[in-house]
Short mmCIF file of C-alpha atoms in Angstrom, two decimals:
data_model
loop_
_atom_site.label_atom_id
_atom_site.label_comp_id
_atom_site.label_asym_id
_atom_site.label_seq_id
_atom_site.Cartn_x
_atom_site.Cartn_y
_atom_site.Cartn_z
CA UNK P 282 175.22 85.09 56.52
CA UNK P 283 173.26 83.25 53.87
CA UNK P 284 174.47 84.20 50.39
CA UNK P 285 172.03 85.62 47.87
CA UNK P 286 172.58 82.65 45.56
CA UNK P 287 171.43 80.28 48.31
CA UNK P 288 168.58 82.40 49.59
CA UNK P 289 164.85 82.40 48.90
CA UNK P 290 163.64 82.30 45.30
CA UNK P 291 162.05 85.58 44.24
CA UNK P 292 160.32 86.12 40.91
CA UNK P 293 158.57 89.11 39.36
CA UNK P 294 156.52 89.30 36.17
CA UNK P 295 155.01 92.37 34.49
CA UNK P 296 151.62 91.56 32.96
CA UNK P 297 148.75 93.47 31.40
CA UNK P 298 147.21 95.46 34.22
CA UNK P 299 149.68 94.61 36.96
CA UNK P 300 152.78 92.95 38.33
CA UNK P 301 153.05 89.63 40.15
CA UNK P 302 155.75 89.08 42.77
CA UNK P 303 156.35 85.65 44.32
CA UNK P 304 158.76 84.90 47.17
CA UNK P 305 159.72 81.54 48.60
CA UNK P 306 159.04 81.07 52.30
CA UNK P 307 162.42 79.85 53.46
CA UNK P 308 163.18 79.30 57.13
CA UNK P 309 166.04 81.27 58.67
CA UNK P 310 167.32 81.38 62.22
CA UNK P 311 166.79 84.24 64.64
CA UNK P 312 169.52 85.32 67.11
CA UNK P 313 168.33 82.61 69.51
CA UNK P 314 168.84 79.84 66.94
CA UNK P 315 165.11 79.37 66.39
CA UNK P 316 163.66 78.75 62.91
CA UNK P 317 161.20 81.30 61.56
CA UNK P 318 159.80 82.65 58.29
CA UNK P 319 160.28 86.39 57.85
CA UNK P 320 158.38 88.60 55.43
CA UNK P 321 160.33 89.17 52.24
CA UNK P 322 157.99 91.52 50.34
CA UNK P 323 157.66 95.11 51.51
CA UNK P 324 155.48 98.08 50.58
CA UNK P 325 157.63 101.19 50.02
CA UNK P 326 154.72 103.47 49.07
CA UNK P 327 151.20 103.10 47.73
CA UNK P 328 152.57 102.45 44.24
CA UNK P 329 155.82 100.53 44.88
CA UNK P 330 156.63 97.13 46.37
CA UNK P 331 160.00 95.49 46.90
CA UNK P 332 160.87 91.81 47.32
CA UNK P 333 164.18 90.66 48.80
CA UNK P 334 166.54 87.71 48.51
CA UNK P 335 169.49 87.47 50.85
CA UNK P 336 170.04 89.05 54.25
CA UNK P 337 166.57 90.19 55.34
CA UNK P 338 167.90 92.46 58.16
CA UNK P 339 169.95 94.30 55.51
CA UNK P 340 166.86 94.66 53.36
CA UNK P 341 164.88 96.17 56.21
CA UNK P 342 167.46 98.93 56.66
CA UNK P 343 167.33 99.82 52.98
CA UNK P 344 163.54 99.60 52.80
CA UNK P 345 163.08 101.94 55.76
CA UNK P 346 165.39 104.50 54.12
CA UNK P 347 163.47 104.18 50.84
CA UNK P 348 160.15 104.71 52.63
CA UNK P 349 161.43 107.90 54.25
CA UNK P 350 162.71 109.21 50.91
CA UNK P 351 159.39 108.42 49.23
CA UNK P 352 157.47 110.38 51.86
CA UNK P 353 159.87 113.32 51.65
CA UNK P 354 159.49 113.41 47.87
CA UNK P 355 155.71 113.38 48.21
CA UNK P 356 155.82 116.22 50.73
CA UNK P 357 158.02 118.39 48.49
CA UNK P 358 156.51 117.65 45.07
CA UNK P 359 152.96 116.67 46.04
CA UNK P 360 153.29 113.56 43.89
CA UNK P 361 154.43 109.96 44.13
CA UNK P 362 158.13 109.35 43.70
CA UNK P 363 159.03 107.77 40.32
CA UNK P 364 159.78 104.06 40.55
CA UNK P 365 163.23 104.40 39.00
CA UNK P 366 164.09 107.19 41.44
CA UNK P 367 163.47 104.94 44.44
CA UNK P 368 165.62 102.24 42.82
CA UNK P 369 168.43 104.76 42.37
CA UNK P 370 168.17 105.80 46.02
CA UNK P 371 168.48 102.19 47.19
CA UNK P 372 171.37 101.45 44.85
CA UNK P 373 173.26 104.62 45.80
CA UNK P 374 173.41 103.39 49.40
CA UNK P 375 174.48 99.91 48.30
CA UNK P 376 177.28 101.38 46.19
CA UNK P 377 178.52 103.54 49.07
CA UNK P 378 178.92 100.50 51.30
CA UNK P 379 180.49 98.45 48.50
CA UNK P 380 183.20 101.05 47.84
CA UNK P 381 183.96 102.04 51.44
CA UNK P 382 186.88 100.26 53.05
CA UNK P 383 186.04 98.45 56.27
CA UNK P 384 182.29 98.44 55.55
CA UNK P 385 180.41 95.22 54.84
CA UNK P 386 178.32 95.45 51.63
CA UNK P 387 174.59 94.91 51.91
CA UNK P 388 174.02 91.22 51.28
CA UNK P 389 170.67 91.51 49.57
CA UNK P 390 169.20 91.70 46.07
CA UNK P 391 165.83 93.25 45.31
CA UNK P 392 163.04 93.12 42.79
CA UNK P 393 161.35 96.52 42.87
CA UNK P 394 157.95 96.73 41.22
CA UNK P 395 155.75 99.75 40.77
CA UNK P 396 153.79 102.14 38.61
CA UNK P 397 154.10 105.84 37.88
CA UNK P 398 152.37 108.17 35.44
CA UNK P 399 155.51 108.71 33.34
CA UNK P 400 156.59 105.12 32.67
CA UNK P 401 153.67 102.91 33.69
CA UNK P 402 154.30 99.48 35.18
CA UNK P 403 157.97 98.80 35.89
CA UNK P 404 160.13 96.03 37.34
CA UNK P 405 163.76 96.50 38.37
CA UNK P 406 166.35 94.05 39.59
CA UNK P 407 169.14 95.25 41.88
CA UNK P 408 172.17 93.32 43.06
CA UNK P 409 174.21 93.64 46.24
CA UNK P 410 176.78 95.97 44.64
CA UNK P 411 174.16 98.57 43.75
CA UNK P 412 173.76 97.99 40.02
CA UNK P 413 170.23 97.76 38.62
CA UNK P 414 168.41 96.97 35.40
CA UNK P 415 164.84 96.99 34.12
CA UNK P 416 163.03 93.74 33.29
CA UNK P 417 159.66 92.39 32.17
CA UNK P 418 160.27 89.15 34.08
CA UNK P 419 163.11 88.58 36.52
CA UNK P 420 164.39 86.06 39.06
CA UNK P 421 166.80 86.44 41.98
CA UNK P 422 167.90 84.15 44.80
CA UNK P 423 168.40 80.39 44.59
CA UNK P 424 168.47 78.87 41.06
CA UNK P 425 168.13 82.36 39.56
CA UNK P 426 169.98 81.47 36.34
CA UNK P 427 167.71 78.48 35.64
CA UNK P 428 164.59 80.37 36.68
CA UNK P 429 165.54 83.36 34.52
CA UNK P 430 165.97 81.04 31.55
CA UNK P 431 162.46 79.64 32.09
CA UNK P 432 161.06 83.16 32.34
CA UNK P 433 162.77 84.14 29.09
CA UNK P 434 161.20 81.15 27.34
CA UNK P 435 157.74 81.59 28.84
CA UNK P 436 157.30 85.37 28.86
CA UNK P 437 155.10 87.05 26.26
CA UNK P 438 154.38 90.78 26.05
CA UNK P 439 150.62 90.24 26.16
CA UNK P 440 150.52 88.05 29.29
CA UNK P 441 147.60 88.81 31.58
CA UNK P 442 147.79 88.37 35.35
CA UNK P 443 146.37 84.85 35.30
CA UNK P 444 148.90 83.77 32.68
CA UNK P 445 151.70 85.35 34.70
CA UNK P 446 150.57 83.35 37.72
CA UNK P 447 150.67 80.18 35.62
CA UNK P 448 154.30 80.89 34.73
CA UNK P 449 155.11 81.32 38.42
CA UNK P 450 153.51 77.98 39.22
CA UNK P 451 155.49 76.26 36.48
CA UNK P 452 158.71 77.45 38.14
CA UNK P 453 157.79 77.19 41.81
CA UNK P 454 155.46 74.21 42.14
CA UNK P 455 158.39 71.82 41.76
CA UNK P 456 159.38 72.93 45.27
CA UNK P 457 156.57 70.89 46.81
CA UNK P 458 154.71 67.65 46.21
CA UNK P 459 151.59 68.67 48.11
CA UNK P 460 148.66 70.95 47.43
CA UNK P 461 149.71 73.15 50.37
CA UNK P 462 151.35 75.57 47.96
CA UNK P 463 150.70 78.51 50.30
CA UNK P 464 153.12 77.03 52.86
CA UNK P 465 156.11 77.64 50.63
CA UNK P 466 155.11 80.64 48.50
CA UNK P 467 153.90 84.18 49.14
CA UNK P 468 152.38 86.00 46.16
CA UNK P 469 151.76 89.74 46.09
CA UNK P 470 149.86 91.52 43.31
CA UNK P 471 150.30 95.14 42.28
CA UNK P 472 147.26 95.85 40.12
CA UNK P 473 146.37 98.93 38.07
CA UNK P 474 142.62 99.48 37.79
CA UNK P 475 140.62 101.29 35.10
CA UNK P 476 140.95 104.60 36.97
CA UNK P 477 144.76 104.35 37.07
CA UNK P 478 144.66 103.54 40.77
CA UNK P 479 147.08 101.04 42.28
CA UNK P 480 145.92 98.17 44.49
CA UNK P 481 148.53 96.12 46.36
CA UNK P 482 147.40 92.91 47.99
CA UNK P 483 148.76 89.57 49.14
CA UNK P 484 146.95 86.50 47.84
CA UNK P 485 145.36 84.46 50.62
CA UNK P 486 145.81 80.77 51.35
CA UNK P 487 142.86 79.63 49.28
CA UNK P 488 143.85 81.75 46.28
CA UNK P 489 147.43 80.46 46.28
CA UNK P 490 146.38 76.81 46.66
CA UNK P 491 143.80 77.19 43.88
CA UNK P 492 146.65 77.84 41.44
CA UNK P 493 147.72 74.19 41.71
CA UNK P 494 144.40 72.46 42.44
#
């Protein structure tokens, strides 16, 4: 299994009016030994997204559980589940498998991004053991220590979405020498509009390439 430290780069940045999540498209092998690119950013609910670095099959198990819990919360309380609550649910499962003898821990780290009415825009980083922490800008996966250092230097509290995208490019564009930036990077935006409504969308090929043109 590919270790988290060698897996796809994943970066999240909280900006004014939204959160930007970028994941590296890194080929893995399916059970038949064929190379393929799997999705690494998932929608948990209308207000929460999650990006993974590490074992993507492990992430899919955890994401599906989180989705079910989010829907159950909504059914009971008639409201969206708080972002931190969904992080705690994911990490509780990770901790159970870490502490159980004979059970393999989940080999995946997450960046969980979302918005709720109590705490606004939020970004959390979780590791494979089930610990988590809140961040304004965070990196996981390959070169995470170096990338986190760059984020620390570049991040400002008043960054807008365009400036946040520029920081991402500064870190990630070194991965390619061509203008086909979209071939190596997926970027997902979680945007809060003037009516406090959340829009989640993936940037298209032209939008991603325009960041480096």
